[in-house]
Amino acid sequence: MRLRNITGSREVIADSQYVIHEENWNPGSWNEIFGNDNPIRIEIGMGKGKFIHTMAGLHPEINYVGIEKYSSVLLRAIQKMEEEELPNLRFIRMDAEDITKVFGQGEVDRIYLNFSDPWPKDRHAKRRLPSGEFLGRYDVILKKDGVLEFKTDNRPLFDFAVEELEPAGWKAEVITYDLHADEKLVEGNIMTEYEEKFSAMGNPICKYVIYR
Ligand code: SAM
């Protein structure tokens, strides 16, 4: 998702108390930032933040960190926080390639990837957020018994993601190719912006939950 460059978005982000800025990145310090020992769950590529904002509202006993590459998109999530402030939600503007500079070993309890960019060209496969390269980074920051959840309507991307699991040492606890048709799995499902849009078009939503 790339919105047109919104004038002033960088300045708003630089001044925002909801954003943890690069100078304050300190792996291992998230419980200090939130001021409690609650588990930390992150969404990588959160877009405008509907999913993570809803999750944080529903689960005040869990801390959430939303990660987004583009200022113009993150701005929307900040505006949502200004309308409904949540103490257990913070944001980072970054390319997730650097995720191990932000979270320490085993610091994260759960990772969410929702409707990640497909990067359809083979030469860009390493940029896909569920690729083996990224699974290696998640392996560092995710606690031993932590899980990663991935949803997408993009079947080629999902098939690629499933193929990446075994060589990277991950296993699937759950795999579905039609989440919304599965009564049990869809229970408590929070729709993302993209999920609303693509499921309304009739696209089935794929999801896996993985562990290692
Ligand atoms: N998760 C949201 C949803 O489901 O509605 C947004 C999906 S959108 C297709 C993917 C988002 O991931 C975009 O906002 C994009 O900027 C962000 N993104 C892609 N690659 C990223 C990366 N390497 N690091 C951080 N964010 C990334």
PDB file of C-alpha atoms and ligand atoms in Angstrom:
ATOM      1  CA  MET A   1       0.000   0.000   0.000  1.00  0.00           C
ATOM      2  CA  ARG A   2       1.518   3.275  -1.032  1.00  0.00           C
ATOM      3  CA  LEU A   3      -0.521   6.384  -0.495  1.00  0.00           C
ATOM      4  CA  ARG A   4       0.490   9.561  -2.293  1.00  0.00           C
ATOM      5  CA  ASN A   5       3.110  11.412  -0.345  1.00  0.00           C
ATOM      6  CA  ILE A   6       1.188  13.373   2.248  1.00  0.00           C
ATOM      7  CA  THR A   7       2.797  16.697   3.042  1.00  0.00           C
ATOM      8  CA  GLY A   8       3.969  16.870   6.604  1.00  0.00           C
ATOM      9  CA  SER A   9       3.590  13.162   7.388  1.00  0.00           C
ATOM     10  CA  ARG A  10       7.283  12.852   8.290  1.00  0.00           C
ATOM     11  CA  GLU A  11       7.017  15.797  10.668  1.00  0.00           C
ATOM     12  CA  VAL A  12       3.865  14.388  12.329  1.00  0.00           C
ATOM     13  CA  ILE A  13       5.632  11.057  12.794  1.00  0.00           C
ATOM     14  CA  ALA A  14       8.794  12.698  14.151  1.00  0.00           C
ATOM     15  CA  ASP A  15       6.691  14.504  16.780  1.00  0.00           C
ATOM     16  CA  SER A  16       4.374  11.609  17.624  1.00  0.00           C
ATOM     17  CA  GLN A  17       4.494  10.168  21.132  1.00  0.00           C
ATOM     18  CA  TYR A  18       3.009   6.948  19.715  1.00  0.00           C
ATOM     19  CA  VAL A  19       6.031   6.237  17.528  1.00  0.00           C
ATOM     20  CA  ILE A  20       9.251   4.721  18.866  1.00  0.00           C
ATOM     21  CA  HIS A  21      11.962   6.532  16.933  1.00  0.00           C
ATOM     22  CA  GLU A  22      15.237   5.048  15.750  1.00  0.00           C
ATOM     23  CA  GLU A  23      17.323   6.837  18.387  1.00  0.00           C
ATOM     24  CA  ASN A  24      15.294   5.001  21.043  1.00  0.00           C
ATOM     25  CA  TRP A  25      15.499   1.544  19.487  1.00  0.00           C
ATOM     26  CA  ASN A  26      16.954  -0.682  22.144  1.00  0.00           C
ATOM     27  CA  PRO A  27      16.320  -4.420  21.746  1.00  0.00           C
ATOM     28  CA  GLY A  28      15.175  -5.958  25.016  1.00  0.00           C
ATOM     29  CA  SER A  29      13.592  -2.742  26.340  1.00  0.00           C
ATOM     30  CA  TRP A  30       9.967  -3.146  25.265  1.00  0.00           C
ATOM     31  CA  ASN A  31       8.628  -4.051  28.689  1.00  0.00           C
ATOM     32  CA  GLU A  32      10.239  -0.844  29.945  1.00  0.00           C
ATOM     33  CA  ILE A  33       8.632   1.176  27.137  1.00  0.00           C
ATOM     34  CA  PHE A  34       5.176  -0.192  28.000  1.00  0.00           C
ATOM     35  CA  GLY A  35       5.862  -0.123  31.743  1.00  0.00           C
ATOM     36  CA  ASN A  36       4.644  -3.692  32.334  1.00  0.00           C
ATOM     37  CA  ASP A  37       5.574  -7.347  31.717  1.00  0.00           C
ATOM     38  CA  ASN A  38       2.750  -8.125  29.316  1.00  0.00           C
ATOM     39  CA  PRO A  39       3.456 -10.134  26.149  1.00  0.00           C
ATOM     40  CA  ILE A  40       4.453  -8.220  23.007  1.00  0.00           C
ATOM     41  CA  ARG A  41       2.765  -8.931  19.675  1.00  0.00           C
ATOM     42  CA  ILE A  42       3.691  -7.219  16.438  1.00  0.00           C
ATOM     43  CA  GLU A  43       2.159  -6.691  13.015  1.00  0.00           C
ATOM     44  CA  ILE A  44       4.663  -6.214  10.223  1.00  0.00           C
ATOM     45  CA  GLY A  45       3.318  -4.174   7.308  1.00  0.00           C
ATOM     46  CA  MET A  46       0.298  -2.956   9.281  1.00  0.00           C
ATOM     47  CA  GLY A  47      -0.846  -0.406   6.677  1.00  0.00           C
ATOM     48  CA  LYS A  48      -3.324   2.049   8.189  1.00  0.00           C
ATOM     49  CA  GLY A  49      -3.486  -0.018  11.373  1.00  0.00           C
ATOM     50  CA  LYS A  50      -7.142  -1.089  11.618  1.00  0.00           C
ATOM     51  CA  PHE A  51      -6.281  -4.672  12.617  1.00  0.00           C
ATOM     52  CA  ILE A  52      -3.701  -3.855  15.284  1.00  0.00           C
ATOM     53  CA  HIS A  53      -5.717  -0.962  16.717  1.00  0.00           C
ATOM     54  CA  THR A  54      -8.769  -3.243  17.081  1.00  0.00           C
ATOM     55  CA  MET A  55      -6.660  -6.030  18.607  1.00  0.00           C
ATOM     56  CA  ALA A  56      -5.072  -3.632  21.108  1.00  0.00           C
ATOM     57  CA  GLY A  57      -8.511  -2.338  22.110  1.00  0.00           C
ATOM     58  CA  LEU A  58      -9.801  -5.878  22.638  1.00  0.00           C
ATOM     59  CA  HIS A  59      -6.739  -7.107  24.564  1.00  0.00           C
ATOM     60  CA  PRO A  60      -5.470  -4.489  27.017  1.00  0.00           C
ATOM     61  CA  GLU A  61      -3.411  -7.240  28.729  1.00  0.00           C
ATOM     62  CA  ILE A  62      -1.197  -7.539  25.625  1.00  0.00           C
ATOM     63  CA  ASN A  63       1.198  -4.959  24.195  1.00  0.00           C
ATOM     64  CA  TYR A  64       1.111  -4.364  20.440  1.00  0.00           C
ATOM     65  CA  VAL A  65       3.667  -2.821  18.105  1.00  0.00           C
ATOM     66  CA  GLY A  66       2.683  -1.934  14.536  1.00  0.00           C
ATOM     67  CA  ILE A  67       5.441  -1.720  11.948  1.00  0.00           C
ATOM     68  CA  GLU A  68       5.062   0.145   8.656  1.00  0.00           C
ATOM     69  CA  LYS A  69       7.561   1.219   6.014  1.00  0.00           C
ATOM     70  CA  TYR A  70       5.813   4.300   4.647  1.00  0.00           C
ATOM     71  CA  SER A  71       5.211   7.552   6.533  1.00  0.00           C
ATOM     72  CA  SER A  72       2.104   8.417   4.505  1.00  0.00           C
ATOM     73  CA  VAL A  73       0.484   5.126   5.577  1.00  0.00           C
ATOM     74  CA  LEU A  74       1.667   5.208   9.206  1.00  0.00           C
ATOM     75  CA  LEU A  75       0.141   8.663   9.468  1.00  0.00           C
ATOM     76  CA  ARG A  76      -3.330   7.075   9.224  1.00  0.00           C
ATOM     77  CA  ALA A  77      -2.604   4.757  12.142  1.00  0.00           C
ATOM     78  CA  ILE A  78      -1.395   7.720  14.207  1.00  0.00           C
ATOM     79  CA  GLN A  79      -4.568   9.647  13.408  1.00  0.00           C
ATOM     80  CA  LYS A  80      -6.604   6.651  14.608  1.00  0.00           C
ATOM     81  CA  MET A  81      -4.649   6.676  17.888  1.00  0.00           C
ATOM     82  CA  GLU A  82      -5.333  10.393  18.299  1.00  0.00           C
ATOM     83  CA  GLU A  83      -9.060   9.620  18.028  1.00  0.00           C
ATOM     84  CA  GLU A  84      -8.853   6.599  20.355  1.00  0.00           C
ATOM     85  CA  GLU A  85      -5.688   6.511  22.422  1.00  0.00           C
ATOM     86  CA  LEU A  86      -4.532   3.085  23.623  1.00  0.00           C
ATOM     87  CA  PRO A  87      -1.711   2.675  26.173  1.00  0.00           C
ATOM     88  CA  ASN A  88      -0.795  -0.789  24.847  1.00  0.00           C
ATOM     89  CA  LEU A  89      -0.137   0.183  21.211  1.00  0.00           C
ATOM     90  CA  ARG A  90       2.955   1.788  19.697  1.00  0.00           C
ATOM     91  CA  PHE A  91       4.315   2.159  16.168  1.00  0.00           C
ATOM     92  CA  ILE A  92       7.618   2.007  14.341  1.00  0.00           C
ATOM     93  CA  ARG A  93       8.346   3.382  10.885  1.00  0.00           C
ATOM     94  CA  MET A  94      10.937   1.097   9.382  1.00  0.00           C
ATOM     95  CA  ASP A  95      11.754  -1.482   6.757  1.00  0.00           C
ATOM     96  CA  ALA A  96      11.235  -4.804   8.522  1.00  0.00           C
ATOM     97  CA  GLU A  97      14.570  -6.006   7.101  1.00  0.00           C
ATOM     98  CA  ASP A  98      16.037  -4.327  10.201  1.00  0.00           C
ATOM     99  CA  ILE A  99      13.622  -5.950  12.647  1.00  0.00           C
ATOM    100  CA  THR A 100      16.409  -7.491  14.760  1.00  0.00           C
ATOM    101  CA  LYS A 101      17.665  -3.963  15.533  1.00  0.00           C
ATOM    102  CA  VAL A 102      14.390  -3.271  17.310  1.00  0.00           C
ATOM    103  CA  PHE A 103      13.493  -6.470  19.168  1.00  0.00           C
ATOM    104  CA  GLY A 104      15.790  -8.646  21.234  1.00  0.00           C
ATOM    105  CA  GLN A 105      16.119 -12.407  21.150  1.00  0.00           C
ATOM    106  CA  GLY A 106      12.772 -14.019  22.000  1.00  0.00           C
ATOM    107  CA  GLU A 107      11.241 -10.674  22.965  1.00  0.00           C
ATOM    108  CA  VAL A 108       8.159 -11.082  20.762  1.00  0.00           C
ATOM    109  CA  ASP A 109       5.268 -13.360  21.697  1.00  0.00           C
ATOM    110  CA  ARG A 110       3.457 -13.401  18.320  1.00  0.00           C
ATOM    111  CA  ILE A 111       3.958 -11.992  14.824  1.00  0.00           C
ATOM    112  CA  TYR A 112       1.155 -11.062  12.438  1.00  0.00           C
ATOM    113  CA  LEU A 113       1.628 -10.688   8.679  1.00  0.00           C
ATOM    114  CA  ASN A 114      -1.529  -9.515   6.950  1.00  0.00           C
ATOM    115  CA  PHE A 115      -1.862  -9.197   3.185  1.00  0.00           C
ATOM    116  CA  SER A 116       1.851  -8.708   2.700  1.00  0.00           C
ATOM    117  CA  ASP A 117       3.033  -7.237  -0.600  1.00  0.00           C
ATOM    118  CA  PRO A 118       3.443 -10.100  -3.134  1.00  0.00           C
ATOM    119  CA  TRP A 119       6.635  -8.968  -4.906  1.00  0.00           C
ATOM    120  CA  PRO A 120       5.681 -11.223  -7.863  1.00  0.00           C
ATOM    121  CA  LYS A 121       9.054 -11.152  -9.662  1.00  0.00           C
ATOM    122  CA  ASP A 122      11.347 -14.064  -8.722  1.00  0.00           C
ATOM    123  CA  ARG A 123      14.303 -11.750  -8.235  1.00  0.00           C
ATOM    124  CA  HIS A 124      12.357  -9.934  -5.481  1.00  0.00           C
ATOM    125  CA  ALA A 125      11.370 -13.110  -3.588  1.00  0.00           C
ATOM    126  CA  LYS A 126      13.651 -12.201  -0.654  1.00  0.00           C
ATOM    127  CA  ARG A 127      11.591  -9.060  -0.058  1.00  0.00           C
ATOM    128  CA  ARG A 128       8.405 -11.055   0.582  1.00  0.00           C
ATOM    129  CA  LEU A 129       7.625 -10.856   4.293  1.00  0.00           C
ATOM    130  CA  PRO A 130       6.895 -14.623   4.612  1.00  0.00           C
ATOM    131  CA  SER A 131      10.127 -15.601   2.732  1.00  0.00           C
ATOM    132  CA  GLY A 132      12.804 -17.841   4.230  1.00  0.00           C
ATOM    133  CA  GLU A 133      15.044 -14.771   4.679  1.00  0.00           C
ATOM    134  CA  PHE A 134      12.412 -13.064   6.819  1.00  0.00           C
ATOM    135  CA  LEU A 135      11.580 -16.313   8.677  1.00  0.00           C
ATOM    136  CA  GLY A 136      15.243 -16.324   9.730  1.00  0.00           C
ATOM    137  CA  ARG A 137      14.854 -12.828  11.221  1.00  0.00           C
ATOM    138  CA  TYR A 138      11.587 -13.777  12.939  1.00  0.00           C
ATOM    139  CA  ASP A 139      13.347 -16.822  14.379  1.00  0.00           C
ATOM    140  CA  VAL A 140      15.616 -14.456  16.340  1.00  0.00           C
ATOM    141  CA  ILE A 141      12.958 -12.165  17.823  1.00  0.00           C
ATOM    142  CA  LEU A 142      10.125 -14.656  18.403  1.00  0.00           C
ATOM    143  CA  LYS A 143      10.104 -16.489  21.718  1.00  0.00           C
ATOM    144  CA  LYS A 144      10.633 -20.248  21.624  1.00  0.00           C
ATOM    145  CA  ASP A 145       6.971 -21.256  21.755  1.00  0.00           C
ATOM    146  CA  GLY A 146       5.738 -18.166  19.876  1.00  0.00           C
ATOM    147  CA  VAL A 147       3.707 -18.359  16.668  1.00  0.00           C
ATOM    148  CA  LEU A 148       3.403 -16.383  13.467  1.00  0.00           C
ATOM    149  CA  GLU A 149       0.054 -15.845  11.744  1.00  0.00           C
ATOM    150  CA  PHE A 150      -0.189 -14.942   8.067  1.00  0.00           C
ATOM    151  CA  LYS A 151      -3.315 -14.061   6.068  1.00  0.00           C
ATOM    152  CA  THR A 152      -3.601 -13.233   2.375  1.00  0.00           C
ATOM    153  CA  ASP A 153      -5.949 -13.625  -0.577  1.00  0.00           C
ATOM    154  CA  ASN A 154      -2.941 -14.011  -2.895  1.00  0.00           C
ATOM    155  CA  ARG A 155      -2.721 -17.737  -3.625  1.00  0.00           C
ATOM    156  CA  PRO A 156       0.680 -17.707  -5.382  1.00  0.00           C
ATOM    157  CA  LEU A 157       2.158 -15.779  -2.427  1.00  0.00           C
ATOM    158  CA  PHE A 158       0.531 -18.176   0.047  1.00  0.00           C
ATOM    159  CA  ASP A 159       1.805 -21.259  -1.840  1.00  0.00           C
ATOM    160  CA  PHE A 160       5.284 -19.710  -1.843  1.00  0.00           C
ATOM    161  CA  ALA A 161       5.014 -19.011   1.902  1.00  0.00           C
ATOM    162  CA  VAL A 162       4.004 -22.622   2.632  1.00  0.00           C
ATOM    163  CA  GLU A 163       6.949 -23.948   0.581  1.00  0.00           C
ATOM    164  CA  GLU A 164       9.366 -21.756   2.528  1.00  0.00           C
ATOM    165  CA  LEU A 165       8.419 -23.287   5.885  1.00  0.00           C
ATOM    166  CA  GLU A 166      10.187 -26.640   5.990  1.00  0.00           C
ATOM    167  CA  PRO A 167      13.611 -25.518   4.699  1.00  0.00           C
ATOM    168  CA  ALA A 168      13.539 -22.686   7.265  1.00  0.00           C
ATOM    169  CA  GLY A 169      12.667 -25.077  10.134  1.00  0.00           C
ATOM    170  CA  TRP A 170       9.035 -23.999  10.675  1.00  0.00           C
ATOM    171  CA  LYS A 171       5.878 -26.122  10.851  1.00  0.00           C
ATOM    172  CA  ALA A 172       2.233 -25.289  10.261  1.00  0.00           C
ATOM    173  CA  GLU A 173      -0.161 -25.637  13.171  1.00  0.00           C
ATOM    174  CA  VAL A 174      -3.071 -24.436  11.002  1.00  0.00           C
ATOM    175  CA  ILE A 175      -3.468 -24.030   7.232  1.00  0.00           C
ATOM    176  CA  THR A 176      -6.678 -22.968   5.514  1.00  0.00           C
ATOM    177  CA  TYR A 177      -7.363 -21.850   1.974  1.00  0.00           C
ATOM    178  CA  ASP A 178     -10.751 -20.364   2.876  1.00  0.00           C
ATOM    179  CA  LEU A 179     -10.657 -18.848   6.350  1.00  0.00           C
ATOM    180  CA  HIS A 180     -14.100 -17.269   6.199  1.00  0.00           C
ATOM    181  CA  ALA A 181     -15.721 -20.602   5.319  1.00  0.00           C
ATOM    182  CA  ASP A 182     -14.178 -22.319   8.358  1.00  0.00           C
ATOM    183  CA  GLU A 183     -16.553 -21.753  11.264  1.00  0.00           C
ATOM    184  CA  LYS A 184     -14.001 -22.644  13.905  1.00  0.00           C
ATOM    185  CA  LEU A 185     -10.994 -20.769  12.525  1.00  0.00           C
ATOM    186  CA  VAL A 186     -12.932 -17.635  11.692  1.00  0.00           C
ATOM    187  CA  GLU A 187     -14.184 -17.287  15.269  1.00  0.00           C
ATOM    188  CA  GLY A 188     -12.748 -14.056  16.685  1.00  0.00           C
ATOM    189  CA  ASN A 189     -11.123 -13.179  13.345  1.00  0.00           C
ATOM    190  CA  ILE A 190     -10.412  -9.458  13.078  1.00  0.00           C
ATOM    191  CA  MET A 191     -10.556  -8.300   9.478  1.00  0.00           C
ATOM    192  CA  THR A 192      -7.822  -6.082   8.128  1.00  0.00           C
ATOM    193  CA  GLU A 193      -8.470  -3.290   5.628  1.00  0.00           C
ATOM    194  CA  TYR A 194      -7.314  -5.485   2.747  1.00  0.00           C
ATOM    195  CA  GLU A 195      -9.251  -8.477   4.037  1.00  0.00           C
ATOM    196  CA  GLU A 196     -12.493  -6.466   3.999  1.00  0.00           C
ATOM    197  CA  LYS A 197     -11.822  -5.276   0.488  1.00  0.00           C
ATOM    198  CA  PHE A 198     -10.789  -8.602  -1.042  1.00  0.00           C
ATOM    199  CA  SER A 199     -13.287 -10.819   0.743  1.00  0.00           C
ATOM    200  CA  ALA A 200     -16.071  -8.442  -0.403  1.00  0.00           C
ATOM    201  CA  MET A 201     -14.855  -9.148  -3.956  1.00  0.00           C
ATOM    202  CA  GLY A 202     -15.375 -12.875  -3.276  1.00  0.00           C
ATOM    203  CA  ASN A 203     -11.693 -13.806  -2.894  1.00  0.00           C
ATOM    204  CA  PRO A 204     -11.093 -16.659  -0.429  1.00  0.00           C
ATOM    205  CA  ILE A 205      -8.667 -15.764   2.357  1.00  0.00           C
ATOM    206  CA  CYS A 206      -5.736 -18.107   3.058  1.00  0.00           C
ATOM    207  CA  LYS A 207      -4.224 -18.292   6.522  1.00  0.00           C
ATOM    208  CA  TYR A 208      -1.516 -20.217   8.301  1.00  0.00           C
ATOM    209  CA  VAL A 209      -0.322 -20.283  11.882  1.00  0.00           C
ATOM    210  CA  ILE A 210       3.264 -21.501  12.145  1.00  0.00           C
ATOM    211  CA  TYR A 211       5.762 -22.412  14.858  1.00  0.00           C
ATOM    212  CA  ARG A 212       9.191 -24.025  15.049  1.00  0.00           C
TER     213      ARG A 212
HETATM  214  N1  SAM B   1      -1.768  -5.254   6.795  1.00  0.00           N
HETATM  215  C1  SAM B   1      -2.630  -4.281   6.137  1.00  0.00           C
HETATM  216  C2  SAM B   1      -3.930  -4.923   5.711  1.00  0.00           C
HETATM  217  O1  SAM B   1      -4.004  -6.156   5.702  1.00  0.00           O
HETATM  218  O2  SAM B   1      -4.878  -4.187   5.420  1.00  0.00           O
HETATM  219  C3  SAM B   1      -1.898  -3.617   4.948  1.00  0.00           C
HETATM  220  C4  SAM B   1      -1.590  -4.504   3.790  1.00  0.00           C
HETATM  221  S1  SAM B   1      -0.622  -3.682   2.516  1.00  0.00           S
HETATM  222  C5  SAM B   1      -0.870  -4.659   1.099  1.00  0.00           C
HETATM  223  C6  SAM B   1       1.044  -4.109   2.969  1.00  0.00           C
HETATM  224  C7  SAM B   1       1.704  -3.074   3.855  1.00  0.00           C
HETATM  225  O3  SAM B   1       2.972  -3.577   4.254  1.00  0.00           O
HETATM  226  C8  SAM B   1       1.963  -1.746   3.159  1.00  0.00           C
HETATM  227  O4  SAM B   1       1.459  -0.694   3.951  1.00  0.00           O
HETATM  228  C9  SAM B   1       3.484  -1.696   3.025  1.00  0.00           C
HETATM  229  O5  SAM B   1       3.983  -0.370   3.062  1.00  0.00           O
HETATM  230  C10 SAM B   1       3.927  -2.527   4.203  1.00  0.00           C
HETATM  231  N2  SAM B   1       5.254  -3.151   4.011  1.00  0.00           N
HETATM  232  C11 SAM B   1       5.643  -3.873   2.932  1.00  0.00           C
HETATM  233  N3  SAM B   1       6.914  -4.289   3.076  1.00  0.00           N
HETATM  234  C12 SAM B   1       7.329  -3.830   4.280  1.00  0.00           C
HETATM  235  C13 SAM B   1       8.548  -3.914   4.989  1.00  0.00           C
HETATM  236  N4  SAM B   1       9.605  -4.541   4.477  1.00  0.00           N
HETATM  237  N5  SAM B   1       8.637  -3.320   6.201  1.00  0.00           N
HETATM  238  C14 SAM B   1       7.573  -2.659   6.722  1.00  0.00           C
HETATM  239  N6  SAM B   1       6.393  -2.533   6.087  1.00  0.00           N
HETATM  240  C15 SAM B   1       6.266  -3.108   4.886  1.00  0.00           C
END
